Structures are given as C-alpha cells and as structure tokens.
Coordinates of C-alpha atoms and ligand atoms in Angstrom, one line a residue:
M1 CA 33.4 -10.1 28.6
T2 CA 34.0 -10.3 25.0
T3 CA 33.1 -13.3 23.3
G4 CA 34.1 -14.7 19.7
S5 CA 37.5 -14.2 18.0
P6 CA 38.2 -13.1 14.4
P7 CA 37.2 -15.4 11.7
T8 CA 39.7 -16.6 9.5
T9 CA 37.7 -16.2 6.3
A10 CA 37.2 -12.7 4.8
A11 CA 33.7 -11.2 6.0
S12 CA 31.9 -9.2 3.3
A13 CA 29.6 -6.9 4.6
V14 CA 30.6 -4.2 2.4
S15 CA 28.8 -4.7 -1.3
D16 CA 31.7 -2.9 -3.0
D17 CA 34.0 -4.7 -0.9
P18 CA 37.7 -3.8 -1.3
A19 CA 39.9 -6.6 -2.1
T20 CA 41.2 -8.4 0.9
D21 CA 44.1 -10.5 -0.7
Q22 CA 46.4 -7.9 -2.1
P23 CA 49.5 -7.5 -0.1
S24 CA 49.7 -4.7 2.0
N25 CA 51.7 -1.5 1.2
Q26 CA 51.7 0.9 4.1
T27 CA 53.0 4.0 2.5
S28 CA 52.1 3.5 -1.2
T29 CA 51.2 6.6 -2.7
E30 CA 48.5 5.8 -5.0
N31 CA 46.7 8.9 -6.0
S32 CA 49.4 10.6 -4.3
R33 CA 47.6 10.1 -0.9
V34 CA 49.0 7.9 2.0
K35 CA 47.3 4.6 2.2
L36 CA 47.8 3.4 5.9
K37 CA 47.1 -0.3 7.2
L38 CA 45.4 -0.2 10.9
E39 CA 48.6 -1.5 12.3
D40 CA 50.5 1.6 10.9
L41 CA 48.4 4.5 12.3
N42 CA 50.5 6.9 14.3
W43 CA 49.2 7.1 17.5
D44 CA 49.8 10.0 19.8
H45 CA 47.8 9.9 23.3
S46 CA 48.0 13.6 24.2
F47 CA 44.6 13.4 26.3
V48 CA 45.9 10.5 28.7
R49 CA 49.5 11.9 28.7
E50 CA 48.6 15.4 29.7
L51 CA 45.8 15.1 31.8
P52 CA 45.2 13.9 35.1
G53 CA 43.6 10.2 34.9
D54 CA 41.5 8.4 37.5
S55 CA 43.8 6.4 39.8
L56 CA 41.1 3.2 40.2
T57 CA 40.5 1.0 37.3
D58 CA 37.4 -0.8 38.1
I59 CA 34.5 0.1 35.9
T60 CA 31.7 0.1 38.3
S61 CA 29.5 3.1 38.1
R62 CA 31.0 5.5 40.6
E63 CA 32.0 9.3 41.1
V64 CA 35.3 9.9 39.6
L65 CA 37.3 12.9 41.1
H66 CA 40.1 14.8 40.3
A67 CA 40.5 13.2 37.0
C68 CA 39.4 14.2 33.0
Y69 CA 39.3 10.2 32.1
S70 CA 39.2 6.9 33.4
R71 CA 41.4 4.0 31.7
V72 CA 39.1 1.3 30.5
S73 CA 38.9 -1.2 27.4
P74 CA 35.7 -2.1 25.4
S75 CA 33.7 -4.9 26.7
A76 CA 30.8 -5.4 24.6
E77 CA 30.1 -8.7 23.9
V78 CA 30.1 -9.7 20.0
E79 CA 28.9 -12.6 18.1
N80 CA 29.8 -12.8 14.5
P81 CA 30.0 -8.7 14.2
Q82 CA 29.3 -7.5 10.6
L83 CA 30.2 -4.4 9.3
V84 CA 27.2 -2.3 8.1
V85 CA 28.6 0.8 6.6
W86 CA 31.8 3.0 6.4
S87 CA 32.7 6.4 5.2
E88 CA 35.4 6.7 2.5
S89 CA 35.9 10.2 3.3
V90 CA 36.7 9.6 7.2
A91 CA 38.9 6.8 5.8
D92 CA 40.7 9.3 3.7
I93 CA 41.0 11.9 6.6
L94 CA 42.5 8.9 8.6
D95 CA 44.7 8.2 5.7
L96 CA 43.2 4.6 6.1
D97 CA 43.4 2.3 3.0
P98 CA 39.9 1.5 1.8
K99 CA 41.1 -2.2 1.8
E100 CA 41.4 -2.4 5.3
F101 CA 37.2 -2.1 5.5
G102 CA 37.6 -5.4 3.7
R103 CA 39.3 -7.5 6.4
S104 CA 38.0 -10.3 8.3
D105 CA 39.1 -8.5 11.6
F106 CA 37.8 -5.4 11.0
P107 CA 34.6 -5.7 12.7
Y108 CA 36.3 -7.1 15.6
L109 CA 38.3 -4.4 16.0
F110 CA 35.8 -1.9 15.4
S111 CA 33.5 -3.3 18.0
G112 CA 36.4 -3.3 20.5
A113 CA 36.4 -7.0 20.8
S114 CA 40.1 -7.1 19.5
S115 CA 42.4 -4.2 20.1
L116 CA 43.9 -1.8 17.6
K117 CA 47.6 -2.0 17.9
G118 CA 49.0 1.5 19.6
G119 CA 45.8 2.7 20.9
L120 CA 45.2 3.6 24.6
S121 CA 41.6 3.6 25.7
Y122 CA 39.5 5.5 28.1
A123 CA 36.3 7.1 29.1
Q124 CA 36.0 10.8 29.5
C125 CA 34.7 12.4 32.6
Y126 CA 32.2 15.4 32.4
G127 CA 29.4 16.7 34.0
G128 CA 26.5 18.8 32.4
H129 CA 23.0 20.7 32.6
Q130 CA 20.3 18.4 31.7
F131 CA 17.1 20.6 30.6
G132 CA 18.5 23.4 32.6
V133 CA 19.3 21.5 35.7
W134 CA 22.7 20.7 37.0
A135 CA 22.9 17.0 36.7
D136 CA 26.6 16.4 38.0
Q137 CA 28.6 13.8 36.7
L138 CA 28.1 12.1 33.5
G139 CA 30.7 11.0 31.5
D140 CA 31.1 8.5 28.5
G141 CA 28.8 6.0 30.0
R142 CA 29.0 4.1 26.7
A143 CA 31.5 5.7 24.5
I144 CA 35.0 4.7 24.7
T145 CA 38.1 6.3 23.1
L146 CA 40.3 4.3 21.3
G147 CA 43.0 7.0 21.2
E148 CA 44.2 9.8 19.0
I149 CA 45.8 9.4 15.6
L150 CA 48.2 12.2 14.0
N151 CA 47.3 11.9 10.1
S152 CA 49.8 12.8 7.2
K153 CA 48.9 16.4 7.5
S154 CA 49.8 16.3 11.5
E155 CA 45.9 16.6 12.1
R156 CA 44.9 15.1 15.3
W157 CA 41.8 12.8 15.1
E158 CA 40.5 10.8 18.1
L159 CA 38.7 7.5 17.5
Q160 CA 36.0 6.4 19.8
L161 CA 33.5 3.7 20.0
K162 CA 30.1 4.5 20.9
G163 CA 28.1 1.5 22.4
A164 CA 31.5 -0.7 23.6
G165 CA 30.3 -1.4 27.0
K166 CA 30.2 -0.1 30.6
T167 CA 32.6 2.6 32.0
P168 CA 32.7 3.9 35.4
Y169 CA 30.2 6.9 34.2
S170 CA 27.5 4.4 32.9
R171 CA 25.4 5.2 36.0
F172 CA 22.7 2.3 35.9
A173 CA 22.8 1.9 32.2
D174 CA 24.4 -0.9 30.2
G175 CA 27.1 1.1 28.2
L176 CA 25.6 -0.3 24.9
A177 CA 23.8 1.0 21.5
V178 CA 21.3 -0.4 19.3
L179 CA 21.4 -0.7 15.5
R180 CA 18.7 1.9 15.0
S181 CA 20.5 4.9 16.8
S182 CA 23.9 4.0 15.4
I183 CA 22.6 4.1 12.0
R184 CA 21.0 7.2 12.8
E185 CA 24.3 8.8 14.1
F186 CA 26.2 7.3 11.5
L187 CA 24.2 8.9 8.7
C188 CA 23.5 12.2 10.5
S189 CA 27.4 12.7 10.9
E190 CA 28.2 12.3 7.6
A191 CA 25.2 14.2 5.9
M192 CA 25.9 17.2 8.2
H193 CA 29.3 17.3 7.1
S194 CA 28.1 16.9 3.7
L195 CA 25.6 19.9 4.0
G196 CA 29.0 21.9 5.3
I197 CA 28.2 21.9 9.1
P198 CA 30.6 21.2 11.8
T199 CA 30.1 18.0 13.2
T200 CA 31.8 15.1 14.4
R201 CA 32.1 12.0 12.0
A202 CA 31.7 8.7 11.9
L203 CA 34.1 6.0 10.6
S204 CA 32.4 2.7 10.6
L205 CA 29.2 1.3 12.1
V206 CA 29.2 -2.6 13.1
T207 CA 26.5 -5.0 14.5
T208 CA 27.7 -6.7 17.5
G209 CA 25.5 -9.8 16.7
K210 CA 24.0 -9.6 20.5
L211 CA 20.8 -8.4 21.5
V212 CA 20.2 -5.5 23.5
S213 CA 16.9 -4.6 25.7
R214 CA 15.4 -1.2 25.3
D215 CA 12.2 0.5 26.5
M216 CA 11.9 2.6 23.4
F217 CA 8.7 4.4 24.4
Y218 CA 9.4 4.5 28.1
D219 CA 6.0 2.6 28.6
G220 CA 7.2 -0.5 30.6
N221 CA 7.4 -2.8 27.0
P222 CA 11.3 -3.3 26.7
K223 CA 12.0 -5.0 23.3
D224 CA 15.3 -6.7 22.3
E225 CA 16.8 -4.8 19.7
P226 CA 20.2 -5.7 17.5
G227 CA 23.4 -4.0 19.5
A228 CA 25.7 -1.9 17.1
I229 CA 28.8 0.3 17.5
V230 CA 29.6 3.4 15.6
C231 CA 33.3 4.6 15.4
R232 CA 33.2 8.2 16.0
V233 CA 35.9 10.4 14.8
A234 CA 36.5 14.1 16.1
Q235 CA 39.8 16.3 16.8
S236 CA 38.3 16.3 20.1
F237 CA 35.3 15.1 22.1
L238 CA 35.6 17.7 24.8
R239 CA 32.4 19.0 25.9
F240 CA 31.3 22.4 27.8
G241 CA 30.2 20.0 30.7
S242 CA 34.2 18.4 30.7
F243 CA 35.0 21.9 32.2
Q244 CA 31.9 22.2 34.0
I245 CA 32.4 19.3 36.2
H246 CA 35.7 20.3 37.7
A247 CA 34.2 24.0 38.2
K248 CA 31.4 22.7 40.1
R249 CA 33.6 20.7 42.3
G250 CA 35.3 23.5 43.4
K251 CA 38.6 23.4 45.6
E252 CA 41.6 21.6 44.2
D253 CA 39.5 20.6 41.1
L254 CA 39.3 24.1 40.2
E255 CA 43.2 23.7 39.0
I256 CA 41.8 20.9 36.5
V257 CA 39.7 23.5 34.8
K258 CA 42.9 25.5 34.2
T259 CA 44.9 22.4 33.1
L260 CA 42.1 21.2 30.6
A261 CA 41.8 24.7 29.3
D262 CA 45.6 25.2 28.6
Y263 CA 45.3 21.7 27.3
T264 CA 42.5 22.4 24.5
I265 CA 44.1 25.8 23.7
K266 CA 47.6 24.1 23.2
H267 CA 46.0 21.3 21.0
H268 CA 42.8 22.6 19.3
F269 CA 43.2 26.7 19.8
P270 CA 47.1 27.2 19.1
H271 CA 46.6 30.6 17.4
L272 CA 45.4 31.7 20.5
E273 CA 48.6 31.0 22.5
S274 CA 50.8 33.1 19.9
M275 CA 48.6 36.1 20.1
N276 CA 50.8 38.8 21.5
K277 CA 50.2 42.4 22.9
S278 CA 51.0 43.9 19.3
D279 CA 47.9 42.2 18.0
T280 CA 45.2 45.0 18.5
L281 CA 42.3 43.0 19.8
S282 CA 40.8 45.4 22.3
F283 CA 37.0 45.6 22.3
S284 CA 34.3 48.1 24.5
T285 CA 32.1 45.8 26.5
G286 CA 29.2 48.0 24.6
D287 CA 27.4 48.1 27.9
G288 CA 27.8 51.6 28.3
N289 CA 30.8 51.5 30.6
S290 CA 34.2 52.8 29.3
D291 CA 35.9 49.8 30.3
V292 CA 37.6 47.7 27.6
V293 CA 37.7 44.1 26.8
D294 CA 41.5 43.4 26.0
L295 CA 41.5 40.1 24.4
T296 CA 45.3 39.7 24.2
S297 CA 45.6 39.9 27.7
N298 CA 43.5 37.0 28.5
K299 CA 44.0 33.8 26.3
Y300 CA 41.0 32.4 28.1
A301 CA 38.7 35.3 27.4
A302 CA 40.0 34.9 23.8
W303 CA 39.0 31.3 23.8
L304 CA 35.7 31.6 25.3
V305 CA 34.8 34.4 22.8
E306 CA 36.2 32.0 19.9
V307 CA 34.0 28.9 21.6
A308 CA 31.2 31.5 21.6
E309 CA 31.4 32.5 18.0
R310 CA 32.0 28.9 16.9
T311 CA 28.7 27.8 18.4
A312 CA 26.6 30.8 17.3
S313 CA 28.0 29.8 13.8
L314 CA 26.8 26.3 14.2
I315 CA 23.7 26.8 15.6
A316 CA 23.0 29.6 12.6
K317 CA 23.8 26.7 10.1
W318 CA 21.2 24.3 11.9
Q319 CA 18.7 26.9 11.5
G320 CA 19.6 27.2 7.8
V321 CA 19.1 23.5 7.3
G322 CA 16.0 23.0 9.4
F323 CA 18.1 20.6 11.9
T324 CA 16.9 20.2 15.3
H325 CA 19.3 18.6 17.9
G326 CA 16.9 17.6 20.5
V327 CA 19.2 17.7 23.6
L328 CA 21.0 20.6 23.9
N329 CA 22.2 19.9 27.5
T330 CA 25.6 21.1 28.3
D331 CA 27.4 17.7 28.1
N332 CA 26.2 17.7 24.3
M333 CA 27.8 21.2 23.5
S334 CA 31.5 20.5 21.9
V335 CA 33.6 23.2 22.8
L336 CA 35.1 22.8 19.0
G337 CA 31.6 24.1 18.0
L338 CA 30.9 20.8 16.3
T339 CA 27.2 19.0 16.2
I340 CA 28.1 16.2 18.8
D341 CA 25.8 13.3 20.3
Y342 CA 23.0 12.4 17.6
G343 CA 20.1 11.3 19.7
P344 CA 16.5 12.2 19.0
F345 CA 17.4 14.7 16.2
G346 CA 15.2 15.6 13.3
F347 CA 15.1 17.9 10.4
L348 CA 12.1 19.9 9.9
D349 CA 9.6 18.5 7.3
A350 CA 6.7 21.1 7.4
F351 CA 8.1 24.4 9.1
D352 CA 7.1 24.6 12.6
P353 CA 9.4 26.8 14.9
S354 CA 8.2 24.7 17.8
F355 CA 9.3 21.3 16.7
T356 CA 11.0 19.2 18.6
P357 CA 12.2 15.6 18.0
N358 CA 12.4 14.9 21.4
T359 CA 9.6 13.6 23.6
T360 CA 11.3 14.0 26.4
D361 CA 11.2 17.5 25.7
L362 CA 7.4 17.8 24.8
P363 CA 6.3 19.5 28.0
G364 CA 8.6 22.5 27.8
R365 CA 9.7 22.4 24.3
R366 CA 13.1 23.7 25.7
Y367 CA 15.2 22.4 22.6
C368 CA 12.7 23.1 19.8
F369 CA 13.7 24.4 16.8
A370 CA 13.0 28.1 17.5
E371 CA 14.6 28.1 20.7
Q372 CA 18.0 26.7 19.4
P373 CA 19.8 29.9 19.3
D374 CA 18.9 31.2 22.8
I375 CA 19.7 27.7 24.2
G376 CA 23.3 28.0 22.7
S377 CA 23.7 31.6 24.3
W378 CA 22.6 29.9 28.0
N379 CA 24.7 26.9 27.3
I380 CA 28.0 29.5 26.4
G381 CA 26.8 31.2 29.8
Q382 CA 27.4 28.0 31.6
F383 CA 30.6 27.2 30.0
G384 CA 31.9 30.8 30.7
L385 CA 30.7 30.7 34.6
A386 CA 32.7 27.4 34.6
L387 CA 35.8 29.5 33.6
S388 CA 35.0 32.4 35.9
T389 CA 34.6 29.9 38.7
A390 CA 38.2 28.9 37.9
Q391 CA 38.9 32.6 37.8
L392 CA 40.2 32.3 34.2
I393 CA 38.0 34.8 33.2
N394 CA 36.2 37.6 34.8
K395 CA 32.5 38.7 34.8
Q396 CA 32.8 41.4 32.0
E397 CA 34.9 39.1 29.8
L398 CA 32.0 36.5 30.0
N399 CA 29.5 39.2 29.3
Y400 CA 31.5 40.3 26.3
A401 CA 31.4 36.6 25.0
L402 CA 27.9 36.5 25.2
E403 CA 27.5 39.6 23.5
R404 CA 29.9 38.3 20.7
Y405 CA 27.6 35.2 20.6
G406 CA 24.5 37.2 19.9
S407 CA 26.2 39.4 17.2
K408 CA 27.9 36.3 15.6
F409 CA 24.5 34.2 15.3
M410 CA 22.6 37.3 13.9
D411 CA 25.3 38.0 11.4
E412 CA 25.5 34.3 10.2
Y413 CA 21.6 33.8 10.4
Q414 CA 21.2 36.6 8.3
A415 CA 23.9 35.6 5.9
I416 CA 22.4 32.6 5.5
M417 CA 18.9 33.2 5.1
T418 CA 19.6 36.2 2.6
K419 CA 21.4 33.4 0.6
K420 CA 18.5 31.1 1.0
V421 CA 16.3 33.5 -0.8
G422 CA 19.0 34.5 -3.3
L423 CA 19.0 38.1 -2.6
P424 CA 21.9 40.3 -2.2
R425 CA 21.0 42.0 1.3
Y426 CA 19.1 40.8 4.2
N427 CA 15.3 41.7 3.8
K428 CA 14.0 41.3 7.6
E429 CA 10.4 42.2 6.5
L430 CA 10.4 39.8 3.6
I431 CA 12.0 36.9 5.2
G432 CA 9.7 37.2 8.3
E433 CA 6.7 37.1 6.3
L434 CA 7.7 34.1 4.4
L435 CA 8.6 32.2 7.7
N436 CA 5.3 33.1 9.0
N437 CA 3.5 32.0 5.6
M438 CA 5.4 29.0 5.8
A439 CA 4.5 28.2 9.5
V440 CA 0.8 28.8 8.7
D441 CA 0.5 26.4 5.8
K442 CA 3.0 23.9 7.1
V443 CA 5.3 24.0 3.9
D444 CA 8.3 21.7 3.7
Y445 CA 11.5 23.5 4.8
T446 CA 13.5 22.1 2.4
N447 CA 11.7 21.7 -1.1
F448 CA 10.3 25.1 -0.5
F449 CA 13.6 26.7 -0.5
R450 CA 14.9 24.5 -3.4
L451 CA 11.9 25.3 -5.6
L452 CA 12.0 29.1 -4.6
S453 CA 14.8 29.3 -7.1
N454 CA 12.5 28.6 -10.1
I455 CA 10.8 31.8 -9.4
K456 CA 11.8 34.4 -12.5
S457 CA 12.3 38.2 -11.9
D458 CA 10.5 39.3 -15.0
S459 CA 7.5 40.7 -14.4
D460 CA 5.5 39.3 -17.4
V461 CA 4.0 36.3 -15.6
P462 CA 0.3 36.9 -14.7
D463 CA -0.7 36.8 -11.0
K464 CA -2.4 33.7 -11.5
E465 CA 0.7 31.9 -12.1
L466 CA 2.9 33.4 -10.0
L467 CA 2.6 30.5 -7.9
V468 CA 3.4 27.7 -10.2
P469 CA 7.1 27.3 -9.7
L470 CA 6.1 26.6 -5.8
K471 CA 3.0 24.7 -6.6
A472 CA 4.8 21.2 -5.2
A473 CA 5.4 22.9 -2.0
L474 CA 2.3 24.9 -1.5
L475 CA 0.0 22.0 -1.1
D476 CA -3.8 22.1 -0.1
I477 CA -3.9 26.1 0.4
G478 CA -7.3 27.7 0.2
R479 CA -8.3 31.0 -1.7
E480 CA -7.0 33.2 1.1
R481 CA -3.6 31.7 1.5
K482 CA -3.1 31.8 -2.2
E483 CA -3.6 35.2 -2.1
A484 CA -1.3 35.9 0.7
W485 CA 1.5 33.8 -1.3
T486 CA 1.0 35.8 -4.4
S487 CA 1.6 39.0 -2.7
W488 CA 4.4 37.6 -1.2
V489 CA 5.7 36.4 -4.5
K490 CA 5.1 39.8 -6.0
R491 CA 7.2 41.5 -3.2
Y492 CA 9.9 39.2 -3.7
R493 CA 10.0 39.1 -7.4
A494 CA 10.4 43.1 -7.0
E495 CA 13.3 42.6 -5.1
L496 CA 15.1 39.7 -7.5
S497 CA 14.6 42.4 -10.3
S498 CA 16.1 45.4 -8.3
S499 CA 19.0 42.9 -7.5
G500 CA 20.6 42.9 -10.4
I501 CA 21.1 39.0 -10.3
S502 CA 20.4 36.9 -13.6
D503 CA 17.7 34.0 -12.8
E504 CA 20.4 31.6 -13.9
E505 CA 23.1 32.7 -11.9
R506 CA 20.9 33.5 -8.5
K507 CA 19.4 29.9 -8.9
V508 CA 22.9 28.2 -9.0
S509 CA 23.7 30.1 -6.0
M510 CA 20.6 29.3 -4.2
N511 CA 21.0 25.5 -5.0
S512 CA 24.5 25.8 -3.5
V513 CA 22.7 26.5 0.1
N514 CA 19.2 25.0 -0.2
P515 CA 19.5 21.3 -0.2
R516 CA 17.7 19.1 -2.3
Y517 CA 18.1 16.1 0.1
I518 CA 18.1 16.2 3.9
L519 CA 18.3 13.3 6.2
R520 CA 14.4 13.2 7.2
N521 CA 13.6 10.8 9.9
Y522 CA 11.6 8.7 7.7
L523 CA 14.3 7.9 5.6
C524 CA 16.3 7.2 8.1
Q525 CA 13.4 4.8 9.5
S526 CA 13.2 2.7 6.1
A527 CA 17.0 2.1 6.3
I528 CA 16.7 1.0 10.0
D529 CA 13.7 -1.1 9.2
M530 CA 15.9 -3.1 6.3
A531 CA 18.8 -3.0 8.4
E532 CA 17.2 -4.8 11.5
Q533 CA 16.1 -7.6 8.9
G534 CA 20.0 -7.8 7.9
D535 CA 19.8 -5.8 4.5
Y536 CA 22.5 -2.8 4.9
E537 CA 21.8 -1.7 1.0
E538 CA 19.6 1.3 2.0
V539 CA 22.0 2.4 4.8
R540 CA 24.5 2.6 2.3
R541 CA 22.4 3.9 -0.5
L542 CA 21.3 6.6 2.0
L543 CA 24.8 7.7 2.7
K544 CA 25.7 8.0 -0.8
V545 CA 22.8 10.3 -1.6
M546 CA 23.4 12.4 1.8
E547 CA 27.0 12.9 0.5
R548 CA 25.9 15.3 -2.3
P549 CA 22.8 16.8 -0.8
F550 CA 23.2 20.0 -3.2
D551 CA 23.2 17.9 -6.2
D552 CA 20.2 16.8 -8.3
Q553 CA 20.9 13.5 -8.6
P554 CA 18.7 11.7 -11.3
G555 CA 17.0 8.5 -10.1
M556 CA 17.1 9.5 -6.4
E557 CA 14.0 11.9 -6.4
R558 CA 12.5 9.5 -4.1
Y559 CA 14.8 10.7 -1.4
A560 CA 13.4 14.1 -1.7
R561 CA 9.9 13.3 -1.0
L562 CA 7.9 14.3 1.5
P563 CA 7.2 12.1 4.4
P564 CA 4.3 9.4 3.9
A565 CA 1.5 9.0 6.4
W566 CA 3.3 6.1 8.6
A567 CA 6.3 8.6 9.5
Y568 CA 4.2 10.2 12.0
R569 CA 3.6 6.9 13.8
P570 CA 5.4 7.1 17.2
G571 CA 9.2 6.4 17.2
V572 CA 9.8 7.8 13.6
C573 CA 9.6 11.7 13.6
M574 CA 9.7 11.9 17.4
L575 CA 12.1 9.7 19.7
S576 CA 12.8 9.4 23.1
C577 CA 16.5 9.6 24.5
S578 CA 16.8 5.8 24.6
S579 CA 18.8 4.3 22.4
Ligands
LIG601 P1 22.9 11.5 26.1 O1 21.6 11.9 26.4 O2 23.0 10.4 24.9 O3 23.9 12.4 25.7 O4 23.5 10.6 27.3 C1 23.7 11.4 28.7 C2 24.8 10.6 29.6 O5 24.0 9.4 29.6 C3 25.9 10.2 29.1 O6 26.4 10.4 30.2 C4 25.8 9.0 28.6 O7 26.9 8.5 28.3 C5 25.0 8.4 29.3 N1 24.4 7.2 28.6 C6 23.5 7.1 27.8 N2 23.1 5.9 27.1 C7 23.7 5.1 28.0 C8 24.0 3.7 28.0 N3 23.3 2.9 27.1 N4 24.9 3.0 28.9 C9 25.4 3.7 29.7 N5 25.4 5.4 29.8 C10 24.6 5.8 28.8
LIG602 MG1 25.9 13.0 25.6

C-alpha cells in the first residue's frame, strides 16, 4: 500500500534546483531543444500492445504462463520521499525540461506513489541460468516498467522503477531496493555511459523515506536500511532469459519465442528486416564443412549474430576499463548488448585476473574478471539454444554465431589494448608480459595506463630513470621486479620509437581511452555513507566527476586515488547480491 501524498510546497532535494515557479512551456525550444513537462511525454506502449500478457492481475508470487509480462502497479510505501540525484543527460534523451526535477511531486511520481499521466505499468517475465544452472522463472521481481516513450528523435525509451514493490515475480523477496545499491546502480550506469560503454541509464534516484530490512552479509543479522528507487531508462530491458523462459516451457510457448523475436527485431533491430537477398551476406561456417551460412535467408540467425557481436564488443570494453559485472547470469544479459542489472559489480583496483566483486561467486569465481569473455560466449550459447528450440535457427547458425562472438571479441579486445598502450598494432607478447607484470605486482589497472602515456620514446633516458614516470603506480617493488619492469619499458620504448607517432600525439590518444577516474567501490561507499546520513552532496559530486572520466579535473585528484585501507573491509570492495 502506498502512503503519503504529494506535498504542496516545493521540495528542494537538488542543490542546483531548477526553478519550480516558472510557467510551463511544453514545447519551448530554448537551445533548440524540446523541453517537455512530464505530462507531455509521448507514450507508446508497444510491449503491452504487441505481446501476450498475463491474464491474472494479482501480485502474489506465482508462475506466469504463456505471457511476456504482468500488468502491475508500483506499491512501495513512501513517506516524505526525496530526490537524491538525477541525470541531466538522460533527461535530455527524454526531452525532459530540467525544471521538472524541481517539482514537489517529482519524488512521488518517481517512487511510483503517484502515477505518471499516460504510463502503463508492467513487470516482465523472464527466466535465466544462474551460476550455470537453469533457475526457471525469475522475472522483474522488483522492477516495474512505467511504459515506453517516443522522444523527439522518434527513439523508443523504456522507463522503469527498480524497487517499486512486489510483482508476481518477487518469489520470497520484498520487491524493494535499498539506498546503498540504488546509489551504486545510479552512479555506475552513468559512469559506464561516460566511459563509452553501452549500458542501461539512470534518470533519477529517490529515497522512499521507509526502512527496508537486509541481511547484507547473509550472516543472520539483518539491518534496517533506507529504501530507495532508481528510475532506469533503456531502449529495452529484454534479456536472454526473456526468450529462454518460453523456449524452456516448450509446446505452445515456443510460438511466444518467435513472437518476441519478431517484436525485438521490428523495434530494436529494424535493419535486419530490410535485408534482402541482394545483400551478399553469406559466410562459410569455417569448421571445415563446405556449407555456407547465409544470413540473408534467416533474419533470426542474422539477429543472433548481431546479439553475439554486441555482447562480445561490450565485454571487450569491460575488460578495457577493468569492469567486473559480478553476476553474469543469463537473466542479466541484455539482448541489446547493454550492461544491465548492477549488483555487486566492481572495477579493478590492483590488477587481478581472478578478481570477483561477488561474495556468492567466491567458491568457483565463475564471474571473475578474466572469465567474463568466456561466460559471454556460454550465455550466447544458451540464448542461441532457445532460438534453436523454437526452430528459428539451426545448429550450424548457432555455431556460426559463437564463432563470430569469438572473432569479434578478439578483434575488439586487441584494438582496445593496442590503444591503451598507444601503439599502432597489436603486440601480443608485449601486452601479455605487461599484464603479467601488473598481476605480479598488483598494479592499479587505471592509474598505470594513465601514467604510461608519460613514457617518452627517446632513448636518452638512462636505465635507472626509466621507471620514474610510472613511480606512482609501481609501489613497493623490490630490485628484482624493478629489473623486470625496466626491461619491459625498454622494449616498449623501442616499439614507441619505431611507431612514428609523436609523444604528444600518443599521450592525447592514450588519455582518450585510459580513464583518469573510474567509479571505484570505495568512492561509492563514501557517497553511500554520507547519503545514509541524509547528505547527498557526495553522490552528486561523484556523478559530475564520473561524467568526465577522461579529463584531468583540477581539484578532483582525490577521486583518482588508490583505495584506502578501510576499503578492504567487508561490504565495500566485495558485496553479496543482497540489495
Ligand atoms: P538479480 O540477481 O538482482 O539480477 O536478481 C535475480 C532475480 O531476483 C530477479 O528476478 C530479481 O527481480 C529478483 N530479486 C532480486 N531482489 C529482489 C527483491 N528485493 N524483491 C523481489 N525480487 C528480487
Ligand atoms: Mg537481474
């Protein structure tokens, strides 16, 4: 049940509050942009309109058969909800007037306590493989989509509240989210976007004013934590598991796999529908057979290949910045190739290929940093099997998609690593040795690459000074290790001088791919600690810093610092799924 009603006086949760007393002007074109009021969003509910829905409306946890969604309304209780932070760039995508965020009813609308005019809310049905085991129905257990809007560029964007209350997919859980994980999801969505990595976005974060009980360490000591709700935004929140669930159920549900695939291609991969026989897109399967996979003859196979390639490209980008998702279950894999469902994620501090931010993953480290590329392939395999069960693709097409996943990943990964070291061509040996050295000496993944652009290609620098530019990253290394590093830098410098690229040019190029600032878990934690005391300034400052990760931001150097000792306490660098 929802409690509380919109206050009549203006709330002022945002420091640089847009004025709230100005007359509305829904189509004002200041800065040649459309600036809409919330009431004037252009809703278009294709998901509910075009796909089969649940015939029941009760929100008790249950199996939902033959349906892609259940109509459900937000039901999280609120009491004096507050706007913690919002994203200007997501508001811009939606053509929303920044003044809207200063409205006194904003926290009510974006906690779901009041309904947005024109919205049509629902929870999606999906399943998934969790840690390699089929878990059957999962679904939006606490995420409730408010509907889809078409922006002024005719782009479709879905708005979804995470933590808005129970749905038929909530199983034994409460349908709620806490402030700490909502801050992490909000900030990381926006940080990833600014790093150039495809991701679901975050429009706003509001506190509910209510407490939520969580057993953070799964040790039988639950704690009351402040509740919060993020409004997530993506072109679609469809997952691999959205297709798998219907394929696994078989029989009449197989038809739903096709309906959902047609829907997805129509709205999100329209270029595949317009492909015709004159497009020469035939490929050898490369497995020694003479058969050829002709993607123009089967749009579902062409689609699977595109999903595979987008996923490969996404994971290559994660590896480039040291991002570890932490829970790469197939229900957390977007068919659009977006980073989705931020749980116990973590960016690498010290380089450690076996790093996992997820305490639940510790025994097998299935989802550790170095395993992500292989897990992506395994997940594509499961997604492809769902399409194959529904007879949309054959086995050969699935094998072909997996092959394309592998080659796309290697191409992108090599290109990224090549750019990170500022060389014109991929040098496997040099990069391999570098990563090996970094792992041995636990070198900070972000700061090292940023400093590397200070190495000069001229050979006048005496050996004993070679490591000076890297000093801040090569801490506490003994003589033997210094020798190993000096030998590597010498080889690197030789490659640089034969590259023909000037030091200045290379530095600019390297700094455009090696971020100065990443959302380290300890930075999130500082912002969370303050927010839990009611001070949201650090969350807002962190957002601003992470919106420009490649720029040296004078005065913000502290956000590039290595984690302090307290960052290694439980619940900071490693988290459970409890959120
Ligand atoms: P995740 O590991 O966050 O991707 O969640 C896995 C499944 O658990 C999804 O179906 C979620 O909707 C569901 N879930 C996670 N937390 C909650 C919660 N507090 N209430 C209801 N469902 C949840
Ligand atoms: Mg999930």
